[in-house]
């Protein structure tokens, strides 16, 4: 019969497809031997928004006997999984991502186990430059997993071609330099801001606000951006004006941060990212297969309203969900992740084989020192000095529990202001009223 | 041949076709439907009941504990301007989705009405977009719409339709919704076309022959014979388009990011539940969507029952 | 004849139809066979000037540029296949048996139960996401193939049942009546006489169910807490949400997700059309 022949063809295709798939996925499991301990033979599930450093994980398993099933989950998808698992009181992973922005939320919801009994707060504070982002009321919600801050990058070649002799140190100078690059026709729209309604736009505004010498929310989470003379207001007006005047590529209204960095800066469609991610020079701009600007882009101290501005921290953390099944093994794993030598290796101190792709900087001072000493990562010394001397938390009292709603209001309104569907004043007013509705 | 006529006949004979059963087989029908009912009961009806209940419970992960709140969740979502915007946007998704998919469906159906060489292949190729995952469609269209490297921009510019590259999604509400909707229309048009085609093939050819004898033009034939007689198929196509566009999510998730410009009821529900962690309000919005969808479907059932009589 | 006068119009119309239906898929295929630099040239090339398979190598985890950014598409392809096929088999068995009882047998509450099943066709799936997650948690089935297959099955059953119901209704009752008079039991009639006749109908229901399973996104995203059950749709959305994954590679992954439905549509289109027609008269 015709039907059965066709169905048979289909079934054969399915089997062939399955065969191919099975062959390519067999390399994932990590086997280890040795190390006599009670944790030996346990398997922990780790859900993190970074790709796995496979060679390093094999060493961990060899040392401890703990097998690691490391799932690299895209950041937004991961947040959905954490929330739905917690709402259903369900086990989902032994170790998961604790983003700086989620610390307030997890402190309020108790979705993650406090870690201070395993990692004493005093020693965490002294060893980790960005520790405060993860501590709330003497509770350690997560351990800092990387060191990360918002930094300014410029394409030095473009700036030189425009006749700019030294890097800008103030915002006024920065703006006039960008205009010079534009006027000389070196880059049509030199400034990269990702204006899509997404998290990257919110953090850009926080960094811009810091450069103008202020912060968006006070230590009691009151809006500090409502007055037209406030840094937050000025920062937003500056960003929107930069877009409308053509300093920022028109297409950026749809660009999320990764797209903007990838498509624009790496292809020299722009010459500067004011609020870039620490690590992008090494992991994107200097990678020949991804970039047309290898060797041209450098980190510079962020230009501020008067002199060098602050760099806000946006570190990723790592924690243990309340429903975790293998807590001691999870603690052993986090301790291993935090070893300074390993942190240095993840960031590139031991060469490409142990690197976690897109990993910005080591989380602790030991790892940072290793990385700088190795000399293998461009700009590492600059970044370390920025981290130690110019870094600040985005919120002085830590991320509020309602951060997600706040950020949603921020990015939708700035996006709308850039698109021209509302004024900057209206955007400010709308964000402020969202805060008012949340903070009670 | 004529699928609709066959069904019309079937509707008349209906239950009388039930066959006799031997003795000792009283339990058989129950055994045959039980597995089906267990599945639907446990994983479709029971969760719906839980959602309906959850809509009336305050359930905010950031503000525990949970407690009964009556219509509190509904009041909150209705007073939320982003939600109200998503209602308006969803209305636009429905208008674009239904008009475009049904319009194109009629056009494609008429094209394929008469037999010609290769019609089978054309039909298969036409069905392709319907068979693809919504997320995949979002991804491939977002590359077509890309403001810097997209083929839509470069093609229109070289044809001098536009003078500079456009942002198809993200700037203006109606434009953004139109272009996101277009991706869904691409997916559901084959469905409308097939339904129209089935109705077309049910029309007796004598009608056209008689019209030809009377000297009616092609356009007159379409207006006087074709369109009135494919109304049953059209009604179903309208309902399918309506239900799909009312619940649009995958395409919005991929193409719109978090902007309110083109948010839909479902993307807003997702944001409220998984972004704001207010599951109670998420349930309330889900219940609203459910009730709206069922109401529209019932309306459709009524429409169809009246029209199948032709 | 009018037909010939409007012949050119039909040709143009068919051209528009084909362009509209195929261009987006062609464009993804074209992009997937280019290097990133070619794909970002302006104006874009409508044909790959020289074929490059590195994007496919990368997403399947072979070749130099794969590293850890991509890879994993092979596993996702396996997951999509297992979940869609599993749900198809289960759905088809349950729907066919149930539909036969509804179409041909008589029992108490028949009308009510039938209406209940059909009514679930109208439930928007997103409404039940979290409750279903909670139920699967209690059953210990989160992050398992079985859990996802069960959920898909519950979602696709009403439509498959409805398609099969219409197929059974379209059969002349006379054959079954004759067999019944000859002393065959209901089950014998069902297995030996009815099932072989409705095989094309079952093919239609199976294909449509499979395609629905293949296209699922939000349920597998939430119900699979790790990558071990992640289907192509989720893997693709994750890929497009990562920086340093070029569009050429994303389009290659999209083509992988398109390939299976495309082959089905091309070879089994007749059943899809039958199934859509049988399944849409509510």
PDB file of N, CA and C in Angstrom, chain A residues 75-76 79 97-109 111 133 136 150 196-207 209 215-218 221 225 257 275 277 312-316 393-414 431 434-440, chain B residues 60-63 82 271-272 274-278:
ATOM      1  N   UNK A  75      20.202  33.015  29.284  1.00  0.00           N
ATOM      2  CA  UNK A  75      19.901  33.758  30.505  1.00  0.00           C
ATOM      3  C   UNK A  75      18.400  33.948  30.752  1.00  0.00           C
ATOM      4  N   UNK A  76      17.672  34.431  29.750  1.00  0.00           N
ATOM      5  CA  UNK A  76      16.245  34.683  29.967  1.00  0.00           C
ATOM      6  C   UNK A  76      15.488  33.386  30.217  1.00  0.00           C
ATOM      7  N   UNK A  79      15.972  32.265  33.792  1.00  0.00           N
ATOM      8  CA  UNK A  79      15.170  32.955  34.804  1.00  0.00           C
ATOM      9  C   UNK A  79      13.752  32.361  34.855  1.00  0.00           C
ATOM     10  N   UNK A  97      22.240  29.932  38.567  1.00  0.00           N
ATOM     11  CA  UNK A  97      22.675  31.309  38.402  1.00  0.00           C
ATOM     12  C   UNK A  97      21.939  32.242  39.383  1.00  0.00           C
ATOM     13  N   UNK A  98      22.701  33.131  40.046  1.00  0.00           N
ATOM     14  CA  UNK A  98      22.092  34.183  40.866  1.00  0.00           C
ATOM     15  C   UNK A  98      22.616  35.502  40.316  1.00  0.00           C
ATOM     16  N   UNK A  99      21.882  36.094  39.408  1.00  0.00           N
ATOM     17  CA  UNK A  99      22.340  37.344  38.825  1.00  0.00           C
ATOM     18  C   UNK A  99      22.276  38.445  39.869  1.00  0.00           C
ATOM     19  N   UNK A 100      23.165  39.453  39.762  1.00  0.00           N
ATOM     20  CA  UNK A 100      23.144  40.549  40.741  1.00  0.00           C
ATOM     21  C   UNK A 100      21.756  41.149  40.845  1.00  0.00           C
ATOM     22  N   UNK A 101      21.036  41.213  39.706  1.00  0.00           N
ATOM     23  CA  UNK A 101      19.741  41.894  39.679  1.00  0.00           C
ATOM     24  C   UNK A 101      18.652  41.103  40.395  1.00  0.00           C
ATOM     25  N   UNK A 102      18.927  39.837  40.679  1.00  0.00           N
ATOM     26  CA  UNK A 102      17.909  38.968  41.273  1.00  0.00           C
ATOM     27  C   UNK A 102      18.098  38.790  42.770  1.00  0.00           C
ATOM     28  N   UNK A 103      19.146  39.404  43.330  1.00  0.00           N
ATOM     29  CA  UNK A 103      19.481  39.141  44.724  1.00  0.00           C
ATOM     30  C   UNK A 103      18.340  39.566  45.669  1.00  0.00           C
ATOM     31  N   UNK A 104      17.780  40.753  45.426  1.00  0.00           N
ATOM     32  CA  UNK A 104      16.681  41.222  46.266  1.00  0.00           C
ATOM     33  C   UNK A 104      15.473  40.293  46.172  1.00  0.00           C
ATOM     34  N   UNK A 105      15.203  39.881  44.955  1.00  0.00           N
ATOM     35  CA  UNK A 105      14.070  38.985  44.709  1.00  0.00           C
ATOM     36  C   UNK A 105      14.254  37.654  45.449  1.00  0.00           C
ATOM     37  N   UNK A 106      15.439  37.077  45.340  1.00  0.00           N
ATOM     38  CA  UNK A 106      15.661  35.775  45.976  1.00  0.00           C
ATOM     39  C   UNK A 106      15.734  35.907  47.493  1.00  0.00           C
ATOM     40  N   UNK A 107      16.201  37.071  47.969  1.00  0.00           N
ATOM     41  CA  UNK A 107      16.209  37.280  49.408  1.00  0.00           C
ATOM     42  C   UNK A 107      14.771  37.306  49.919  1.00  0.00           C
ATOM     43  N   UNK A 108      13.889  37.938  49.163  1.00  0.00           N
ATOM     44  CA  UNK A 108      12.483  38.042  49.589  1.00  0.00           C
ATOM     45  C   UNK A 108      11.741  36.719  49.410  1.00  0.00           C
ATOM     46  N   UNK A 109      12.018  36.004  48.347  1.00  0.00           N
ATOM     47  CA  UNK A 109      11.233  34.803  48.058  1.00  0.00           C
ATOM     48  C   UNK A 109      11.803  33.553  48.727  1.00  0.00           C
ATOM     49  N   UNK A 111      14.068  31.664  47.584  1.00  0.00           N
ATOM     50  CA  UNK A 111      14.212  30.610  46.574  1.00  0.00           C
ATOM     51  C   UNK A 111      15.601  29.996  46.588  1.00  0.00           C
ATOM     52  N   UNK A 133      27.076  43.133  46.350  1.00  0.00           N
ATOM     53  CA  UNK A 133      25.927  42.913  45.471  1.00  0.00           C
ATOM     54  C   UNK A 133      25.152  41.655  45.855  1.00  0.00           C
ATOM     55  N   UNK A 136      22.580  40.648  51.611  1.00  0.00           N
ATOM     56  CA  UNK A 136      21.415  41.432  52.015  1.00  0.00           C
ATOM     57  C   UNK A 136      21.132  41.118  53.481  1.00  0.00           C
ATOM     58  N   UNK A 150      30.495  47.537  34.048  1.00  0.00           N
ATOM     59  CA  UNK A 150      30.187  48.223  32.804  1.00  0.00           C
ATOM     60  C   UNK A 150      31.324  49.184  32.521  1.00  0.00           C
ATOM     61  N   UNK A 196      16.795  48.314  22.074  1.00  0.00           N
ATOM     62  CA  UNK A 196      15.661  47.385  22.154  1.00  0.00           C
ATOM     63  C   UNK A 196      15.159  47.353  23.595  1.00  0.00           C
ATOM     64  N   UNK A 197      13.871  47.089  23.747  1.00  0.00           N
ATOM     65  CA  UNK A 197      13.291  47.050  25.080  1.00  0.00           C
ATOM     66  C   UNK A 197      13.745  45.784  25.785  1.00  0.00           C
ATOM     67  N   UNK A 198      14.921  45.834  26.379  1.00  0.00           N
ATOM     68  CA  UNK A 198      15.468  44.670  27.065  1.00  0.00           C
ATOM     69  C   UNK A 198      16.440  45.153  28.140  1.00  0.00           C
ATOM     70  N   UNK A 199      16.824  44.228  28.985  1.00  0.00           N
ATOM     71  CA  UNK A 199      17.660  44.527  30.142  1.00  0.00           C
ATOM     72  C   UNK A 199      18.898  45.371  29.810  1.00  0.00           C
ATOM     73  N   UNK A 200      19.534  45.109  28.678  1.00  0.00           N
ATOM     74  CA  UNK A 200      20.749  45.826  28.309  1.00  0.00           C
ATOM     75  C   UNK A 200      20.554  47.340  28.246  1.00  0.00           C
ATOM     76  N   UNK A 201      19.352  47.771  27.901  1.00  0.00           N
ATOM     77  CA  UNK A 201      19.068  49.201  27.827  1.00  0.00           C
ATOM     78  C   UNK A 201      18.979  49.797  29.235  1.00  0.00           C
ATOM     79  N   UNK A 202      18.390  49.060  30.154  1.00  0.00           N
ATOM     80  CA  UNK A 202      18.296  49.542  31.540  1.00  0.00           C
ATOM     81  C   UNK A 202      19.678  49.758  32.128  1.00  0.00           C
ATOM     82  N   UNK A 203      20.550  48.737  31.997  1.00  0.00           N
ATOM     83  CA  UNK A 203      21.870  48.868  32.613  1.00  0.00           C
ATOM     84  C   UNK A 203      22.678  49.989  31.955  1.00  0.00           C
ATOM     85  N   UNK A 204      22.459  50.217  30.671  1.00  0.00           N
ATOM     86  CA  UNK A 204      23.145  51.315  29.987  1.00  0.00           C
ATOM     87  C   UNK A 204      22.769  52.651  30.656  1.00  0.00           C
ATOM     88  N   UNK A 205      21.500  52.784  30.954  1.00  0.00           N
ATOM     89  CA  UNK A 205      21.038  54.029  31.602  1.00  0.00           C
ATOM     90  C   UNK A 205      21.637  54.178  33.005  1.00  0.00           C
ATOM     91  N   UNK A 206      21.714  53.080  33.752  1.00  0.00           N
ATOM     92  CA  UNK A 206      22.310  53.173  35.096  1.00  0.00           C
ATOM     93  C   UNK A 206      23.757  53.655  34.983  1.00  0.00           C
ATOM     94  N   UNK A 207      24.485  53.096  34.007  1.00  0.00           N
ATOM     95  CA  UNK A 207      25.891  53.454  33.853  1.00  0.00           C
ATOM     96  C   UNK A 207      26.036  54.910  33.416  1.00  0.00           C
ATOM     97  N   UNK A 209      23.928  57.249  34.065  1.00  0.00           N
ATOM     98  CA  UNK A 209      23.565  58.039  35.246  1.00  0.00           C
ATOM     99  C   UNK A 209      24.761  58.144  36.196  1.00  0.00           C
ATOM    100  N   UNK A 215      22.895  58.327  40.865  1.00  0.00           N
ATOM    101  CA  UNK A 215      22.362  56.968  40.834  1.00  0.00           C
ATOM    102  C   UNK A 215      20.857  57.069  40.574  1.00  0.00           C
ATOM    103  N   UNK A 216      20.228  55.973  40.167  1.00  0.00           N
ATOM    104  CA  UNK A 216      18.811  56.067  39.805  1.00  0.00           C
ATOM    105  C   UNK A 216      17.900  55.961  41.020  1.00  0.00           C
ATOM    106  N   UNK A 217      18.284  55.109  41.987  1.00  0.00           N
ATOM    107  CA  UNK A 217      17.452  54.968  43.180  1.00  0.00           C
ATOM    108  C   UNK A 217      18.314  55.214  44.418  1.00  0.00           C
ATOM    109  N   UNK A 218      17.706  55.813  45.439  1.00  0.00           N
ATOM    110  CA  UNK A 218      18.440  56.069  46.673  1.00  0.00           C
ATOM    111  C   UNK A 218      18.585  54.784  47.474  1.00  0.00           C
ATOM    112  N   UNK A 221      15.473  53.234  48.024  1.00  0.00           N
ATOM    113  CA  UNK A 221      14.771  52.955  46.767  1.00  0.00           C
ATOM    114  C   UNK A 221      13.817  54.063  46.336  1.00  0.00           C
ATOM    115  N   UNK A 225      15.732  60.426  39.933  1.00  0.00           N
ATOM    116  CA  UNK A 225      15.920  60.834  38.532  1.00  0.00           C
ATOM    117  C   UNK A 225      14.810  61.755  38.041  1.00  0.00           C
ATOM    118  N   UNK A 257      21.487  44.012  23.595  1.00  0.00           N
ATOM    119  CA  UNK A 257      22.894  44.293  23.829  1.00  0.00           C
ATOM    120  C   UNK A 257      23.825  43.403  23.010  1.00  0.00           C
ATOM    121  N   UNK A 275      28.721  51.913  27.615  1.00  0.00           N
ATOM    122  CA  UNK A 275      28.497  50.953  28.691  1.00  0.00           C
ATOM    123  C   UNK A 275      28.642  49.546  28.123  1.00  0.00           C
ATOM    124  N   UNK A 277      30.544  45.565  28.143  1.00  0.00           N
ATOM    125  CA  UNK A 277      30.798  44.538  29.151  1.00  0.00           C
ATOM    126  C   UNK A 277      32.292  44.266  29.265  1.00  0.00           C
ATOM    127  N   UNK A 312      29.769  50.757  37.006  1.00  0.00           N
ATOM    128  CA  UNK A 312      28.839  49.970  37.812  1.00  0.00           C
ATOM    129  C   UNK A 312      29.100  48.478  37.612  1.00  0.00           C
ATOM    130  N   UNK A 313      28.878  47.750  38.679  1.00  0.00           N
ATOM    131  CA  UNK A 313      29.112  46.314  38.617  1.00  0.00           C
ATOM    132  C   UNK A 313      27.842  45.571  38.241  1.00  0.00           C
ATOM    133  N   UNK A 314      27.972  44.565  37.389  1.00  0.00           N
ATOM    134  CA  UNK A 314      26.823  43.706  37.067  1.00  0.00           C
ATOM    135  C   UNK A 314      27.256  42.250  37.110  1.00  0.00           C
ATOM    136  N   UNK A 315      27.786  41.802  38.258  1.00  0.00           N
ATOM    137  CA  UNK A 315      28.343  40.451  38.322  1.00  0.00           C
ATOM    138  C   UNK A 315      27.266  39.372  38.341  1.00  0.00           C
ATOM    139  N   UNK A 316      27.637  38.219  37.823  1.00  0.00           N
ATOM    140  CA  UNK A 316      26.794  37.029  37.957  1.00  0.00           C
ATOM    141  C   UNK A 316      27.216  36.300  39.216  1.00  0.00           C
ATOM    142  N   UNK A 393      28.348  49.496  43.165  1.00  0.00           N
ATOM    143  CA  UNK A 393      27.169  48.676  42.924  1.00  0.00           C
ATOM    144  C   UNK A 393      26.112  49.548  42.250  1.00  0.00           C
ATOM    145  N   UNK A 394      25.255  48.958  41.444  1.00  0.00           N
ATOM    146  CA  UNK A 394      24.233  49.742  40.752  1.00  0.00           C
ATOM    147  C   UNK A 394      23.262  50.369  41.751  1.00  0.00           C
ATOM    148  N   UNK A 395      22.886  49.585  42.763  1.00  0.00           N
ATOM    149  CA  UNK A 395      22.025  50.116  43.823  1.00  0.00           C
ATOM    150  C   UNK A 395      22.797  50.043  45.137  1.00  0.00           C
ATOM    151  N   UNK A 396      22.901  51.175  45.834  1.00  0.00           N
ATOM    152  CA  UNK A 396      23.697  51.160  47.060  1.00  0.00           C
ATOM    153  C   UNK A 396      23.162  50.159  48.083  1.00  0.00           C
ATOM    154  N   UNK A 397      21.863  49.935  48.090  1.00  0.00           N
ATOM    155  CA  UNK A 397      21.313  48.980  49.051  1.00  0.00           C
ATOM    156  C   UNK A 397      21.058  47.625  48.407  1.00  0.00           C
ATOM    157  N   UNK A 398      21.653  47.402  47.267  1.00  0.00           N
ATOM    158  CA  UNK A 398      21.432  46.137  46.565  1.00  0.00           C
ATOM    159  C   UNK A 398      20.178  46.201  45.708  1.00  0.00           C
ATOM    160  N   UNK A 399      20.056  45.243  44.792  1.00  0.00           N
ATOM    161  CA  UNK A 399      18.896  45.238  43.898  1.00  0.00           C
ATOM    162  C   UNK A 399      17.620  45.055  44.710  1.00  0.00           C
ATOM    163  N   UNK A 400      16.596  45.878  44.446  1.00  0.00           N
ATOM    164  CA  UNK A 400      15.331  45.713  45.168  1.00  0.00           C
ATOM    165  C   UNK A 400      14.636  44.423  44.757  1.00  0.00           C
ATOM    166  N   UNK A 401      13.759  43.905  45.611  1.00  0.00           N
ATOM    167  CA  UNK A 401      13.068  42.653  45.264  1.00  0.00           C
ATOM    168  C   UNK A 401      12.252  42.783  43.981  1.00  0.00           C
ATOM    169  N   UNK A 402      11.764  43.995  43.724  1.00  0.00           N
ATOM    170  CA  UNK A 402      10.927  44.194  42.542  1.00  0.00           C
ATOM    171  C   UNK A 402      11.760  44.697  41.378  1.00  0.00           C
ATOM    172  N   UNK A 403      13.040  44.349  41.361  1.00  0.00           N
ATOM    173  CA  UNK A 403      13.922  44.873  40.313  1.00  0.00           C
ATOM    174  C   UNK A 403      13.390  44.582  38.911  1.00  0.00           C
ATOM    175  N   UNK A 404      12.892  43.376  38.703  1.00  0.00           N
ATOM    176  CA  UNK A 404      12.462  42.969  37.369  1.00  0.00           C
ATOM    177  C   UNK A 404      11.366  43.903  36.819  1.00  0.00           C
ATOM    178  N   UNK A 405      10.414  44.262  37.680  1.00  0.00           N
ATOM    179  CA  UNK A 405       9.347  45.166  37.232  1.00  0.00           C
ATOM    180  C   UNK A 405       9.888  46.561  36.987  1.00  0.00           C
ATOM    181  N   UNK A 406      10.814  46.971  37.866  1.00  0.00           N
ATOM    182  CA  UNK A 406      11.430  48.286  37.707  1.00  0.00           C
ATOM    183  C   UNK A 406      12.156  48.363  36.362  1.00  0.00           C
ATOM    184  N   UNK A 407      12.983  47.364  36.108  1.00  0.00           N
ATOM    185  CA  UNK A 407      13.758  47.365  34.882  1.00  0.00           C
ATOM    186  C   UNK A 407      12.845  47.319  33.661  1.00  0.00           C
ATOM    187  N   UNK A 408      11.768  46.564  33.785  1.00  0.00           N
ATOM    188  CA  UNK A 408      10.799  46.504  32.688  1.00  0.00           C
ATOM    189  C   UNK A 408      10.254  47.901  32.379  1.00  0.00           C
ATOM    190  N   UNK A 409       9.925  48.652  33.443  1.00  0.00           N
ATOM    191  CA  UNK A 409       9.431  50.021  33.231  1.00  0.00           C
ATOM    192  C   UNK A 409      10.525  50.887  32.606  1.00  0.00           C
ATOM    193  N   UNK A 410      11.767  50.687  33.057  1.00  0.00           N
ATOM    194  CA  UNK A 410      12.876  51.499  32.552  1.00  0.00           C
ATOM    195  C   UNK A 410      13.069  51.251  31.055  1.00  0.00           C
ATOM    196  N   UNK A 411      13.231  49.981  30.691  1.00  0.00           N
ATOM    197  CA  UNK A 411      13.560  49.760  29.278  1.00  0.00           C
ATOM    198  C   UNK A 411      12.394  50.029  28.337  1.00  0.00           C
ATOM    199  N   UNK A 412      11.165  49.746  28.772  1.00  0.00           N
ATOM    200  CA  UNK A 412      10.048  50.042  27.859  1.00  0.00           C
ATOM    201  C   UNK A 412       9.920  51.550  27.651  1.00  0.00           C
ATOM    202  N   UNK A 413      10.131  52.337  28.717  1.00  0.00           N
ATOM    203  CA  UNK A 413       9.946  53.782  28.568  1.00  0.00           C
ATOM    204  C   UNK A 413      11.098  54.447  27.819  1.00  0.00           C
ATOM    205  N   UNK A 414      12.338  54.021  28.071  1.00  0.00           N
ATOM    206  CA  UNK A 414      13.437  54.634  27.315  1.00  0.00           C
ATOM    207  C   UNK A 414      13.305  54.261  25.841  1.00  0.00           C
ATOM    208  N   UNK A 431       8.273  55.984  34.770  1.00  0.00           N
ATOM    209  CA  UNK A 431       9.142  55.096  35.567  1.00  0.00           C
ATOM    210  C   UNK A 431       8.983  55.417  37.050  1.00  0.00           C
ATOM    211  N   UNK A 434       5.912  53.979  38.444  1.00  0.00           N
ATOM    212  CA  UNK A 434       6.049  52.528  38.644  1.00  0.00           C
ATOM    213  C   UNK A 434       6.737  52.254  39.976  1.00  0.00           C
ATOM    214  N   UNK A 435       7.824  53.013  40.251  1.00  0.00           N
ATOM    215  CA  UNK A 435       8.538  52.821  41.518  1.00  0.00           C
ATOM    216  C   UNK A 435       7.602  53.069  42.680  1.00  0.00           C
ATOM    217  N   UNK A 436       6.799  54.128  42.562  1.00  0.00           N
ATOM    218  CA  UNK A 436       5.871  54.478  43.642  1.00  0.00           C
ATOM    219  C   UNK A 436       4.902  53.319  43.906  1.00  0.00           C
ATOM    220  N   UNK A 437       4.453  52.706  42.829  1.00  0.00           N
ATOM    221  CA  UNK A 437       3.515  51.610  42.979  1.00  0.00           C
ATOM    222  C   UNK A 437       4.157  50.349  43.561  1.00  0.00           C
ATOM    223  N   UNK A 438       5.473  50.240  43.414  1.00  0.00           N
ATOM    224  CA  UNK A 438       6.145  49.008  43.832  1.00  0.00           C
ATOM    225  C   UNK A 438       6.661  49.079  45.261  1.00  0.00           C
ATOM    226  N   UNK A 439       7.152  50.262  45.620  1.00  0.00           N
ATOM    227  CA  UNK A 439       7.919  50.370  46.848  1.00  0.00           C
ATOM    228  C   UNK A 439       6.992  50.658  48.019  1.00  0.00           C
ATOM    229  N   UNK A 440       6.294  49.654  48.481  1.00  0.00           N
ATOM    230  CA  UNK A 440       5.481  49.895  49.681  1.00  0.00           C
ATOM    231  C   UNK A 440       5.389  48.656  50.532  1.00  0.00           C
TER     232      UNK A 440
ATOM    233  N   UNK B  60       1.576  36.357  44.909  1.00  0.00           N
ATOM    234  CA  UNK B  60       2.692  37.187  44.459  1.00  0.00           C
ATOM    235  C   UNK B  60       3.923  36.678  45.189  1.00  0.00           C
ATOM    236  N   UNK B  61       4.888  36.142  44.439  1.00  0.00           N
ATOM    237  CA  UNK B  61       6.060  35.561  45.082  1.00  0.00           C
ATOM    238  C   UNK B  61       6.792  36.581  45.951  1.00  0.00           C
ATOM    239  N   UNK B  62       6.638  37.874  45.622  1.00  0.00           N
ATOM    240  CA  UNK B  62       7.350  38.902  46.377  1.00  0.00           C
ATOM    241  C   UNK B  62       6.521  39.413  47.543  1.00  0.00           C
ATOM    242  N   UNK B  63       5.286  38.978  47.654  1.00  0.00           N
ATOM    243  CA  UNK B  63       4.411  39.482  48.704  1.00  0.00           C
ATOM    244  C   UNK B  63       3.558  38.346  49.269  1.00  0.00           C
ATOM    245  N   UNK B  82       0.130  48.838  31.026  1.00  0.00           N
ATOM    246  CA  UNK B  82       0.781  47.938  30.072  1.00  0.00           C
ATOM    247  C   UNK B  82      -0.176  46.829  29.639  1.00  0.00           C
ATOM    248  N   UNK B 271       5.035  37.989  30.932  1.00  0.00           N
ATOM    249  CA  UNK B 271       5.822  38.979  31.671  1.00  0.00           C
ATOM    250  C   UNK B 271       5.322  39.085  33.123  1.00  0.00           C
ATOM    251  N   UNK B 272       4.020  39.131  33.301  1.00  0.00           N
ATOM    252  CA  UNK B 272       3.476  39.309  34.658  1.00  0.00           C
ATOM    253  C   UNK B 272       3.761  38.088  35.517  1.00  0.00           C
ATOM    254  N   UNK B 274       6.144  35.465  34.918  1.00  0.00           N
ATOM    255  CA  UNK B 274       7.538  35.044  35.063  1.00  0.00           C
ATOM    256  C   UNK B 274       8.506  36.210  35.262  1.00  0.00           C
ATOM    257  N   UNK B 275       8.098  37.416  34.855  1.00  0.00           N
ATOM    258  CA  UNK B 275       8.950  38.570  35.100  1.00  0.00           C
ATOM    259  C   UNK B 275       8.630  39.190  36.451  1.00  0.00           C
ATOM    260  N   UNK B 276       7.355  39.566  36.642  1.00  0.00           N
ATOM    261  CA  UNK B 276       6.962  40.206  37.903  1.00  0.00           C
ATOM    262  C   UNK B 276       6.726  39.195  39.009  1.00  0.00           C
ATOM    263  N   UNK B 277       6.652  37.920  38.677  1.00  0.00           N
ATOM    264  CA  UNK B 277       6.403  36.833  39.638  1.00  0.00           C
ATOM    265  C   UNK B 277       5.046  36.956  40.313  1.00  0.00           C
ATOM    266  N   UNK B 278       4.113  37.670  39.657  1.00  0.00           N
ATOM    267  CA  UNK B 278       2.770  37.748  40.216  1.00  0.00           C
ATOM    268  C   UNK B 278       1.907  36.698  39.517  1.00  0.00           C
TER     269      UNK B 278
END
